[in-house]
CSV table of C-alpha atoms and ligand atoms in Angstrom, one decimal:
chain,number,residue,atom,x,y,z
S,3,UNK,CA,-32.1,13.8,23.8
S,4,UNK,CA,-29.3,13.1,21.3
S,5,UNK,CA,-25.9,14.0,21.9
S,6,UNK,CA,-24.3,15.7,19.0
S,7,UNK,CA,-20.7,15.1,18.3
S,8,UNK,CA,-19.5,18.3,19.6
S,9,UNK,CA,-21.6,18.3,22.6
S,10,UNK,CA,-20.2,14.8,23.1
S,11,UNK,CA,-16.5,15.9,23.2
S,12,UNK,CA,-16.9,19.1,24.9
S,13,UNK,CA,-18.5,16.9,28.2
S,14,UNK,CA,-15.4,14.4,27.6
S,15,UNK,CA,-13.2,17.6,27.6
S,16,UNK,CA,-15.1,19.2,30.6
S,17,UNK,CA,-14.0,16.3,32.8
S,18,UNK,CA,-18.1,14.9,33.1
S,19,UNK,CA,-18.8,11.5,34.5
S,20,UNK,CA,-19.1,8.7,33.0
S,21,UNK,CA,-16.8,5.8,31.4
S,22,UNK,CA,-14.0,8.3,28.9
S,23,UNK,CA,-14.2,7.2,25.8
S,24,UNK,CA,-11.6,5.2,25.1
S,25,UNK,CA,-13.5,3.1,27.6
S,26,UNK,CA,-16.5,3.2,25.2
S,27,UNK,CA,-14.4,2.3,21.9
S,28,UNK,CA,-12.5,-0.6,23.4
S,29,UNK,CA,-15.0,-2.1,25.3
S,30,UNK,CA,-18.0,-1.3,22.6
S,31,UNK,CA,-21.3,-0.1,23.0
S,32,UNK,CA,-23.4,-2.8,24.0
S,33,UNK,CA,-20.9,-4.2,26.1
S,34,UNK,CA,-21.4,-1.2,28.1
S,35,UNK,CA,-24.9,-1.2,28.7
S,36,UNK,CA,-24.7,-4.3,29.6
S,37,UNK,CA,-22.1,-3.3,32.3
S,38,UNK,CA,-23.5,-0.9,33.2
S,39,UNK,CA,-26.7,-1.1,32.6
S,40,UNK,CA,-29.4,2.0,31.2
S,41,UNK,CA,-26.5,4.5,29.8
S,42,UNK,CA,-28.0,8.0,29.0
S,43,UNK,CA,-26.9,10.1,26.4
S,44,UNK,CA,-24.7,12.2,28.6
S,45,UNK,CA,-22.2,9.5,28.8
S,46,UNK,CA,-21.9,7.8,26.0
S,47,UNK,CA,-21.8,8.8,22.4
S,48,UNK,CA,-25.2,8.3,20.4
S,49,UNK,CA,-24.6,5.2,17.7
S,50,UNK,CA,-24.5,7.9,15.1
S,51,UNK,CA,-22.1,10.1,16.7
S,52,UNK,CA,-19.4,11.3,13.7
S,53,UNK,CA,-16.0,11.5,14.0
S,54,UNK,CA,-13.5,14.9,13.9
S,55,UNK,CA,-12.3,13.3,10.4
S,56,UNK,CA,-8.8,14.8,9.4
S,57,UNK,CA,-6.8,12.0,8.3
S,58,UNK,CA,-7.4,11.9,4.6
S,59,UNK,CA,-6.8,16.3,3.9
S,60,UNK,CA,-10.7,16.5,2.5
S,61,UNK,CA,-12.3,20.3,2.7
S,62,UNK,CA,-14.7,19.8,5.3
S,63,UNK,CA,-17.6,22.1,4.0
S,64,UNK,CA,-18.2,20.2,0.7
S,65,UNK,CA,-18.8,21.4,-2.7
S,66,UNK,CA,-20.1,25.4,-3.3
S,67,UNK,CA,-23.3,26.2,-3.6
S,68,UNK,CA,-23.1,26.5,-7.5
S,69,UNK,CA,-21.7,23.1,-7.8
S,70,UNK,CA,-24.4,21.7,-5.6
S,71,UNK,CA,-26.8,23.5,-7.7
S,72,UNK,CA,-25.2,22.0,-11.0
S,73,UNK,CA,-25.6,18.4,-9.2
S,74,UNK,CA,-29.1,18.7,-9.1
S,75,UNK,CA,-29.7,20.2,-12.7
S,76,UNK,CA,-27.9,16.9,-14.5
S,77,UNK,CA,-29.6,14.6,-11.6
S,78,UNK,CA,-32.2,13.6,-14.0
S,79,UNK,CA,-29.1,13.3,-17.2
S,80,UNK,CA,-27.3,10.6,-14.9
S,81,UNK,CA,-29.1,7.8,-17.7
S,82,UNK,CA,-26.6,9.1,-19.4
S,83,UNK,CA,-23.1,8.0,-20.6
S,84,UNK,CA,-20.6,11.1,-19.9
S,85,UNK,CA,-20.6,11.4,-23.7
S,86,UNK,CA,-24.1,11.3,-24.5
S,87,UNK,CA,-25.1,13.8,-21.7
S,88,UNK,CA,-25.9,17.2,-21.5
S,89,UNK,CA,-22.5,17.9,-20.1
S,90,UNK,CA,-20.0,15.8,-21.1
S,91,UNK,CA,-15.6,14.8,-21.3
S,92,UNK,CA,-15.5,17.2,-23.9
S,93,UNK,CA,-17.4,20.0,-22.4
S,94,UNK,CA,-15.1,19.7,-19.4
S,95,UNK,CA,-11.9,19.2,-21.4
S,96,UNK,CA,-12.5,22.6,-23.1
S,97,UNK,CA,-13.5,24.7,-19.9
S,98,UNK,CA,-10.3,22.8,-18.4
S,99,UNK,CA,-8.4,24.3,-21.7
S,100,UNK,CA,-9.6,27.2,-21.2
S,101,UNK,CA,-9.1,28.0,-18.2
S,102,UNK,CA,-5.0,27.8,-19.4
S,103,UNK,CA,-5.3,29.6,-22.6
S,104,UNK,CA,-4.5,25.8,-24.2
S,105,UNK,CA,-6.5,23.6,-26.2
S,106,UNK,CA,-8.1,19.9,-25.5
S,107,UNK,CA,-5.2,17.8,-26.7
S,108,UNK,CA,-3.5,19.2,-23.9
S,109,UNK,CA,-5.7,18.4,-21.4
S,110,UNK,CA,-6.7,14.6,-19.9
S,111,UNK,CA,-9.3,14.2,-17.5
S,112,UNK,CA,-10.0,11.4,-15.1
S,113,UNK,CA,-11.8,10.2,-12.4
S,114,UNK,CA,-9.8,11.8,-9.8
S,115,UNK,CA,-5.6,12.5,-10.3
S,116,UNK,CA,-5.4,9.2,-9.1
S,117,UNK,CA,-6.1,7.8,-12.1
S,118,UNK,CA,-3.5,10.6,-13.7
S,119,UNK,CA,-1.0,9.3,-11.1
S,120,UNK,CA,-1.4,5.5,-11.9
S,121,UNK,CA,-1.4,5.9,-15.5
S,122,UNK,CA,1.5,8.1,-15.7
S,123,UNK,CA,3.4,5.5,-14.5
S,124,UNK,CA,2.0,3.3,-16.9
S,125,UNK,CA,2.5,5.2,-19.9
S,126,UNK,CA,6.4,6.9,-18.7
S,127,UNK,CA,8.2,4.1,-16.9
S,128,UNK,CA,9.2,0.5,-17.9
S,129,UNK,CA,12.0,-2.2,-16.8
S,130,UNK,CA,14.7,0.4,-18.0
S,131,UNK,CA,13.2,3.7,-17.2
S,132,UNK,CA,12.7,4.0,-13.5
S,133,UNK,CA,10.2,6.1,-11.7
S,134,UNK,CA,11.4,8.7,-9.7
S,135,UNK,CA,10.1,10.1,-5.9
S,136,UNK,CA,11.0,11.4,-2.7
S,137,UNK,CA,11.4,8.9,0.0
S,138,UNK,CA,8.9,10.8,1.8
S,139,UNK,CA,6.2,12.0,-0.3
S,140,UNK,CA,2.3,10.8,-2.0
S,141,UNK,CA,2.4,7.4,-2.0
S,142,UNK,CA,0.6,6.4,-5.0
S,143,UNK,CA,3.0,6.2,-8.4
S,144,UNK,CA,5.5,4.5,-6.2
S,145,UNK,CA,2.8,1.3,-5.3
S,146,UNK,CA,1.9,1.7,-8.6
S,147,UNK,CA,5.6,1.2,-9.9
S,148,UNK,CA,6.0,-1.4,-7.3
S,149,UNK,CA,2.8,-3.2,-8.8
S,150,UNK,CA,3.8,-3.0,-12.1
S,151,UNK,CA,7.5,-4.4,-11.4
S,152,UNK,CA,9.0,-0.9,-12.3
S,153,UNK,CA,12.0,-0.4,-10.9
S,154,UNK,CA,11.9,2.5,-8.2
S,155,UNK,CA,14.3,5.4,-7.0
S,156,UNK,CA,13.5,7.0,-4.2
S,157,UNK,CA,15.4,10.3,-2.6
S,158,UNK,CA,15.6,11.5,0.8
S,159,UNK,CA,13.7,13.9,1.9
S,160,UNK,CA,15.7,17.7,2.6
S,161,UNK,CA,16.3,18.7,6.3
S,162,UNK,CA,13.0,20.8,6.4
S,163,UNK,CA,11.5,17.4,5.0
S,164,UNK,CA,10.5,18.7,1.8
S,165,UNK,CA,11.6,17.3,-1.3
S,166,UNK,CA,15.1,17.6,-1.8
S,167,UNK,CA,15.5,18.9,-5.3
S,168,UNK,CA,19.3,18.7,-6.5
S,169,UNK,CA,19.1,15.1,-5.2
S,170,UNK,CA,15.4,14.4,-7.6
S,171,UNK,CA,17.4,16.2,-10.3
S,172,UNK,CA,20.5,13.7,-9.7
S,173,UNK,CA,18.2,10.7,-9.7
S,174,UNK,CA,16.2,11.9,-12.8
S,175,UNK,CA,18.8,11.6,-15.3
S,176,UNK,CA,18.3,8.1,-17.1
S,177,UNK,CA,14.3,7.9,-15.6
S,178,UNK,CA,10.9,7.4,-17.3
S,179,UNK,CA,9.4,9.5,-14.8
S,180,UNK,CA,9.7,12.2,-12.1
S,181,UNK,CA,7.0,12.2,-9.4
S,182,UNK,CA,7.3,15.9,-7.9
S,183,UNK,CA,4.5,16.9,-5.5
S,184,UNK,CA,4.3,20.6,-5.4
S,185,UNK,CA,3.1,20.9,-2.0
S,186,UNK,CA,4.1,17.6,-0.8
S,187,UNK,CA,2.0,15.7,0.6
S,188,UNK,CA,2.6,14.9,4.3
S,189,UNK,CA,5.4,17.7,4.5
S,190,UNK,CA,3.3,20.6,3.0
S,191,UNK,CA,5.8,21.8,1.8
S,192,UNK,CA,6.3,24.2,-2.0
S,193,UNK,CA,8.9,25.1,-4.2
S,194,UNK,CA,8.9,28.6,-5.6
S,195,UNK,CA,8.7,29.2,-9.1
S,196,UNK,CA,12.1,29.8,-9.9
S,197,UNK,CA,13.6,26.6,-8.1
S,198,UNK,CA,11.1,24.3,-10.2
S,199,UNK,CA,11.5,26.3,-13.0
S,200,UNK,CA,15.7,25.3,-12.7
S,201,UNK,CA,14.7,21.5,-11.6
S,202,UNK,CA,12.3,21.5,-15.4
S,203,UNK,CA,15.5,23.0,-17.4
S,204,UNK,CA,17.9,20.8,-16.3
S,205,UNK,CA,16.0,17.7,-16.5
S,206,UNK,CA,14.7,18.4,-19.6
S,207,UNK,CA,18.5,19.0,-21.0
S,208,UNK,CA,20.3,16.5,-19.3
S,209,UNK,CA,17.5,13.7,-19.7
S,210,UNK,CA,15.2,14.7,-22.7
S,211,UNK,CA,13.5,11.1,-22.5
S,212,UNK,CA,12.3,11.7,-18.7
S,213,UNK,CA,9.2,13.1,-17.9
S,214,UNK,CA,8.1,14.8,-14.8
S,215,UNK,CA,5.1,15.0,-13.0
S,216,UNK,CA,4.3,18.3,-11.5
S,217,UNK,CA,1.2,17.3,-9.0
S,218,UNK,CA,-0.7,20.4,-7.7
S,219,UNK,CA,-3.6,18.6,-5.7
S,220,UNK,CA,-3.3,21.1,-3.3
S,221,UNK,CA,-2.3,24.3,-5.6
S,222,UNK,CA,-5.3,26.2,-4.1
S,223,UNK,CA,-4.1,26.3,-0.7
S,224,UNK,CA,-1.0,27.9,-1.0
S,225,UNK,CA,-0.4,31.3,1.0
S,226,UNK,CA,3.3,31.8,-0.2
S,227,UNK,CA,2.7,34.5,-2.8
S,228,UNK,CA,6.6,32.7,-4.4
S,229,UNK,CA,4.7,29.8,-5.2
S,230,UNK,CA,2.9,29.4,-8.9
S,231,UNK,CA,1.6,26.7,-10.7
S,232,UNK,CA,3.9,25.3,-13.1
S,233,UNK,CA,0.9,25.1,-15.9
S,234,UNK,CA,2.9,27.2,-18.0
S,235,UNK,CA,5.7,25.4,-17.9
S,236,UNK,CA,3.8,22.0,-18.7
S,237,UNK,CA,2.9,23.5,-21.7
S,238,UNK,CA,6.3,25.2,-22.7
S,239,UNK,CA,8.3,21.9,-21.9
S,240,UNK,CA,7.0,18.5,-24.1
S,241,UNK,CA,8.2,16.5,-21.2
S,242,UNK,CA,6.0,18.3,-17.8
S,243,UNK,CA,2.5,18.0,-17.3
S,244,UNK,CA,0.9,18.6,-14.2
S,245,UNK,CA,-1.8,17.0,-11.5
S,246,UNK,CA,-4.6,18.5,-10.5
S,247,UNK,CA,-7.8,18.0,-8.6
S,248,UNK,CA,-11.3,18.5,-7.5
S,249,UNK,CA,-10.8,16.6,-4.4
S,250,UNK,CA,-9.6,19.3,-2.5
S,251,UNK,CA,-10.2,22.8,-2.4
S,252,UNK,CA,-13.1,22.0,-4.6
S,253,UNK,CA,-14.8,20.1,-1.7
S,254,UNK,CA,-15.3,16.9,-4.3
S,255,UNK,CA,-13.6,14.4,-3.6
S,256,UNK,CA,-16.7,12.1,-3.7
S,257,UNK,CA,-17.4,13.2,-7.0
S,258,UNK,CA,-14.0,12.0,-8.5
S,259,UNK,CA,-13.1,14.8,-11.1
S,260,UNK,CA,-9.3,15.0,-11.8
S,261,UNK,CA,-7.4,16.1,-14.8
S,262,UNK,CA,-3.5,16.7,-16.5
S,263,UNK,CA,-2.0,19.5,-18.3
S,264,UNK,CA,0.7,19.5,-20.5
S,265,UNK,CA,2.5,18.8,-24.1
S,266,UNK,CA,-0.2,17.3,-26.7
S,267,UNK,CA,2.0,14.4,-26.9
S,268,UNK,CA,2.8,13.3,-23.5
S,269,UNK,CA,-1.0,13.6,-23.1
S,270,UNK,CA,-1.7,11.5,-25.5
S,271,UNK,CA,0.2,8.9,-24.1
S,272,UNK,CA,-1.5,9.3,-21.1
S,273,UNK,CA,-4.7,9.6,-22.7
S,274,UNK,CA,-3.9,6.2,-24.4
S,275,UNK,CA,-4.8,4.4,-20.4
S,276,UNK,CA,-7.6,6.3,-19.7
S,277,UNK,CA,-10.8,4.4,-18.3
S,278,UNK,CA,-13.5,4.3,-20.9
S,279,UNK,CA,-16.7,6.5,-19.2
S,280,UNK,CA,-14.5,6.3,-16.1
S,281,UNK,CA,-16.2,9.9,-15.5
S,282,UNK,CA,-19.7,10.7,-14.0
S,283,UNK,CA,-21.9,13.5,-15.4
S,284,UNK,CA,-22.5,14.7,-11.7
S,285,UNK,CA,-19.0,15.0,-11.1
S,286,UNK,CA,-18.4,16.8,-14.6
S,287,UNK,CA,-21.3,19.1,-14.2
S,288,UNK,CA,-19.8,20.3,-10.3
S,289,UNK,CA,-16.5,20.8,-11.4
S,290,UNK,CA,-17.2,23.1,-14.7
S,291,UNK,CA,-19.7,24.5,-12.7
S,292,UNK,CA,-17.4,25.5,-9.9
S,293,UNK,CA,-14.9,26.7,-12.2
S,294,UNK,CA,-17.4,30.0,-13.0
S,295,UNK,CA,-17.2,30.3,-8.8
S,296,UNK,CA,-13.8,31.7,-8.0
S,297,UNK,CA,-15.3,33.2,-5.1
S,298,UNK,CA,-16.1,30.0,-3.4
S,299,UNK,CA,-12.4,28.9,-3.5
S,300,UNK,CA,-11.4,31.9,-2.2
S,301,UNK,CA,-13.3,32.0,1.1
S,302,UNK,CA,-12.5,28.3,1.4
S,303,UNK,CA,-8.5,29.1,1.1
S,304,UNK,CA,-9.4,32.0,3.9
S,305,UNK,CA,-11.3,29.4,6.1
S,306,UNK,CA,-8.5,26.8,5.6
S,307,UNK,CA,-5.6,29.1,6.8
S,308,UNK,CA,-7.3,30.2,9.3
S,309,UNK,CA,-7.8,27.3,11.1
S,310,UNK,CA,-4.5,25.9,9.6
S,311,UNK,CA,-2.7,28.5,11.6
S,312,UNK,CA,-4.9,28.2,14.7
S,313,UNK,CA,-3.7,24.3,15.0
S,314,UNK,CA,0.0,25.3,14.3
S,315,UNK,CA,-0.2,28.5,17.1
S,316,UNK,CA,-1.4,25.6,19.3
S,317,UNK,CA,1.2,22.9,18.9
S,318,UNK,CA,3.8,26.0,18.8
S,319,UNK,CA,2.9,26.7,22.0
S,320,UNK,CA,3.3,24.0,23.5
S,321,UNK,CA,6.5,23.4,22.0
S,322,UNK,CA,6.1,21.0,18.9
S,323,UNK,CA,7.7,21.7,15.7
S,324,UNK,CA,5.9,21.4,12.4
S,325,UNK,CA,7.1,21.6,8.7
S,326,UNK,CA,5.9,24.8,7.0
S,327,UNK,CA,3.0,23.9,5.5
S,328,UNK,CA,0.9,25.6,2.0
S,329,UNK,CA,-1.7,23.0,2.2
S,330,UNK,CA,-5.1,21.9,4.0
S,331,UNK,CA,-3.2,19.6,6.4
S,332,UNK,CA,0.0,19.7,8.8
S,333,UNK,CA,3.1,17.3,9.8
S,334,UNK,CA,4.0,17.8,13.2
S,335,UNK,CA,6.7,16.3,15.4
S,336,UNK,CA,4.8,14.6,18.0
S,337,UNK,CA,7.9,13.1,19.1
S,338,UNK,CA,6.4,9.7,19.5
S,339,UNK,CA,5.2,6.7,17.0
S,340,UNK,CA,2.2,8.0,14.5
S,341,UNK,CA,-0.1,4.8,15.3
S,342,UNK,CA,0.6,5.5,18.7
S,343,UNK,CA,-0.7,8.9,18.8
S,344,UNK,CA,-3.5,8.0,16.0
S,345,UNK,CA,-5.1,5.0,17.9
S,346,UNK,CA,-5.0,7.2,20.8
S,347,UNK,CA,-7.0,9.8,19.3
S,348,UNK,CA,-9.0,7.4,17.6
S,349,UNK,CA,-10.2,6.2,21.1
S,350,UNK,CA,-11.8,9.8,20.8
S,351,UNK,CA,-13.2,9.6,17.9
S,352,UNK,CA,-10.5,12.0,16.1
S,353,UNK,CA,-9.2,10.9,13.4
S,354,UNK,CA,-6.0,11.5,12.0
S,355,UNK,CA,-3.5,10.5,9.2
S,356,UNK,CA,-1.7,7.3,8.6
S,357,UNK,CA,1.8,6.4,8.8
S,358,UNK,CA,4.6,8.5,6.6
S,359,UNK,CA,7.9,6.7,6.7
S,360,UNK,CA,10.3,7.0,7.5
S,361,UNK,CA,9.1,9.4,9.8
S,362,UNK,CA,6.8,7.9,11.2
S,363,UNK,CA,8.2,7.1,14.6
S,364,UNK,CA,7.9,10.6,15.0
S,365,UNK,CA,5.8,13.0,13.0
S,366,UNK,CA,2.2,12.6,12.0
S,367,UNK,CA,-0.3,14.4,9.4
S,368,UNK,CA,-3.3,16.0,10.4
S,369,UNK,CA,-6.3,17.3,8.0
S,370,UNK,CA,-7.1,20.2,8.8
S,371,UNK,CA,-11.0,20.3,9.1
S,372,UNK,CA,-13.4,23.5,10.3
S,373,UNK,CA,-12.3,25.8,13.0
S,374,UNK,CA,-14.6,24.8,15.4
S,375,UNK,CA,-13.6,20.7,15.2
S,376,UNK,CA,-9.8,22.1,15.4
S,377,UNK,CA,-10.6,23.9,18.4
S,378,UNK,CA,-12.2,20.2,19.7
S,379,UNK,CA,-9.5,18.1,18.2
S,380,UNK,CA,-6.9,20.3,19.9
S,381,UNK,CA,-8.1,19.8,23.0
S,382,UNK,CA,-8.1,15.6,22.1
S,383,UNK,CA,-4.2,16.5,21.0
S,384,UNK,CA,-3.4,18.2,25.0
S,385,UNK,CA,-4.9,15.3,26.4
S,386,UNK,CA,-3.2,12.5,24.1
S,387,UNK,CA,-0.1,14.6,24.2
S,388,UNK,CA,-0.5,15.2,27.9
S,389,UNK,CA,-0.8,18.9,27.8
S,390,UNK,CA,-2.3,19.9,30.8
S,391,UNK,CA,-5.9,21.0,29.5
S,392,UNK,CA,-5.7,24.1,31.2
S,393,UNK,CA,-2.5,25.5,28.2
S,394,UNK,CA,-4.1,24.2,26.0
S,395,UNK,CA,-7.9,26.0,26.9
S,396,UNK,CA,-6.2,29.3,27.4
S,397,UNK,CA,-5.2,29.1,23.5
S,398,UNK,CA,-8.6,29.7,22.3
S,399,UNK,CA,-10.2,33.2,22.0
O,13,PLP,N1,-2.2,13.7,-5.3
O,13,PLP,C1,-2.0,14.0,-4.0
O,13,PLP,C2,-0.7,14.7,-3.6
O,13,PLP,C3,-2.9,13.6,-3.1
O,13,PLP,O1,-2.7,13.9,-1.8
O,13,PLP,C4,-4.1,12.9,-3.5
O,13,PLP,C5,-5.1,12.5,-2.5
O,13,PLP,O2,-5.0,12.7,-1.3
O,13,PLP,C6,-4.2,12.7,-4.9
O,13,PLP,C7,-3.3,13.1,-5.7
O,13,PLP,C8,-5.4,11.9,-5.4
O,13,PLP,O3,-6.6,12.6,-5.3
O,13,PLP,P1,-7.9,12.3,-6.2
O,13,PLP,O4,-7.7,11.0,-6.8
O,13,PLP,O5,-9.0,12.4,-5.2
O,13,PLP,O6,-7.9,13.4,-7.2
């Protein structure tokens, strides 16, 4: 009899014999049976056993049913260049469009907002025209910058460890580009509409040559009803465009769909790096497809906060502080070093996020994936976090 995951981690939770499993990881399998001889199943995880994984903020149930059904209608088009398919850049360019009453100059897609990310960088800063982040925020356009030999300016984060807005403003003046994150990711934190709406003007006045990056990879999951996209002020101001992606709330971030909104000219010039047929038809087909499925988004922003709240009531309890978080992951005081705490979870096959300086020597970021594995990863957290197991079974219902 196979062990499933869950199974697995409720008898490590339940206090049953055998070696715990931090035993098992350090030592390794076979070692084990060779220790100890004929293991049974009841002890030690099956070599298939899969990890809680909610370190990299992926939505845990996968693409929607009419995106999966779209996969397998252009399975047999994937001969096919994206442009010579049955579904193509175009076609996804002008549902995109669309979908913000704008037209297909002012949209680039990509193969994830990576790629949006990277080339923004590319096309906005140079050896006098910095790039512009929060100290504590997505990592990507700064190792880009740093790649590129762009010189970098980074902010500190505000006391609630989201980004610190008069200071990105003060930085922005003179800069090629403005990375702003709206949530940020680790802190989870939003701005409201009217605060980015003040950052945009006065940017755009005092620094008409600096452009700013609005990225909304995790717009969906938003429950503060102040927040907004700032899609309509990417297309009112020539020098905002915004991220977005399928990698999220969409449940595709295998497929690699990502795309940018804004002025027809800054697009352009973001267009101008794009990877030639860096875009798969399967990928194009799910996300246009799951466009026509608001429904589907919906119940996964309801599943997400759900358990998003259930994982915040629990560290609450027990007296650890977290950042306010709109998004499908958390950053939590752990009051300890983030490896620390990760490699001991690890050891139970939880998996959480990497290391965020400079807070890392005491907060760390966790995914947040299905109710049920946040109930199990919880009960990893008590245990790493020394919570007797007792609290921390009495917060489930
Ligand atoms: N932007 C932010 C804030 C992210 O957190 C991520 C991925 O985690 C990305 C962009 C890149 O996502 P993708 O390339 O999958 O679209």
């Amino acid at each position: 009899m196979t062990l499933t995951r869950r199974a697995f981690l409720r008898t490590v939770g339940s206090g049953a014999g055998g070696p715990a499993p931090a035993v098992i990881t350090a030592r390794g399998r076979e070692a084990l049976v060779g220790e100890l001889g004929v293991l049974t199943s009841a002890i030690v995880p099956p070599a298939d056993a899969d990890e809680i994984r909610i370190s990299s903020n992926e939505n845990p149930m996968g693409p929607g049913p009419t995106a999966i059904q779209a996969i397998r209608e252009h399975f047999d088009d994937s001969n096919r260049y994206p442009m010579n398919a049955r579904i193509t850049d175009t076609d996804a360019q002008d549902r995109i469009a669309k979908m913000y009453q704008a037209r297909v100059e002012n949209v680039v897609i990509a193969p994830g907002s990576s790629e949006i990310l990277r080339n923004a960088v590319r096309a906005f800063t140079g050896p006098d025209r910095p790039l512009v982040s929060a100290e504590c925020s997505y990592e990507n356009p700064v190792r880009t910058a740093e790649f590129f030999g762009t010189p970098v300016k980074q902010v500190p984060n505000a006391p609630d460890l989201g980004i610190d807005l008069e200071k990105l403003a003060g930085a922005a003046l003179g800069a090629g580009l403005v990375f702003f994150c709206n949530p940020n990711n680790p802190t989870g934190t939003v701005h409201v509409r009217e605060d980015v709406e003040e950052f945009v003007r006065f940017v755009a006045k005092e620094s008409p040559y600096t452009y700013i990056l609005i990225d909304e990879a995790y717009h969906d999951y938003v429950t503060n009803p102040r927040y907004q996209t700032s899609a309509e002020l990417a297309l009112k101001y020539r020098n905002v465009f915004i991220g977005r992606t399928f990698s999220k709330a969409y449940g595709m971030a295998g497929l690699r769909l990502g795309y940018a909104v804004g002025g027809a000219e800054a697009m352009a010039k973001l267009r101008a790096y794009k990877l030639t047929f860096g875009t798969n038809v399967l990928g194009l087909a799910a996300a246009c497809a799951s466009l026509d499925d608001p429904a589907y988004i919906e119940k996964e922003v309801a599943r997400n906060t759900e358990a998003r709240q259930y994982t915040l009531d629990f560290f609450a309890k027990h007296g650890f502080s977290a950042t306010d978080s709109q998004t499908n992951f958390i950053f939590v005081e752990i009051n300890r070093p983030a490896k620390e705490f990760r490699e001991a979870c690890a050891k139970f096959n939880v998996q959480v996020g990497r290391d965020f300086p400079p807070y890392e020597k005491t907060h760390a970021r966790i995914s947040i994936g299905t109710l049920d594995e946040m109930k199990q990863a919880t009960e990893i957290f008590a245990q790493v976090l020394g919570i007797s197991t007792t609290d921390a079974g009495s917060d489930r219902s």
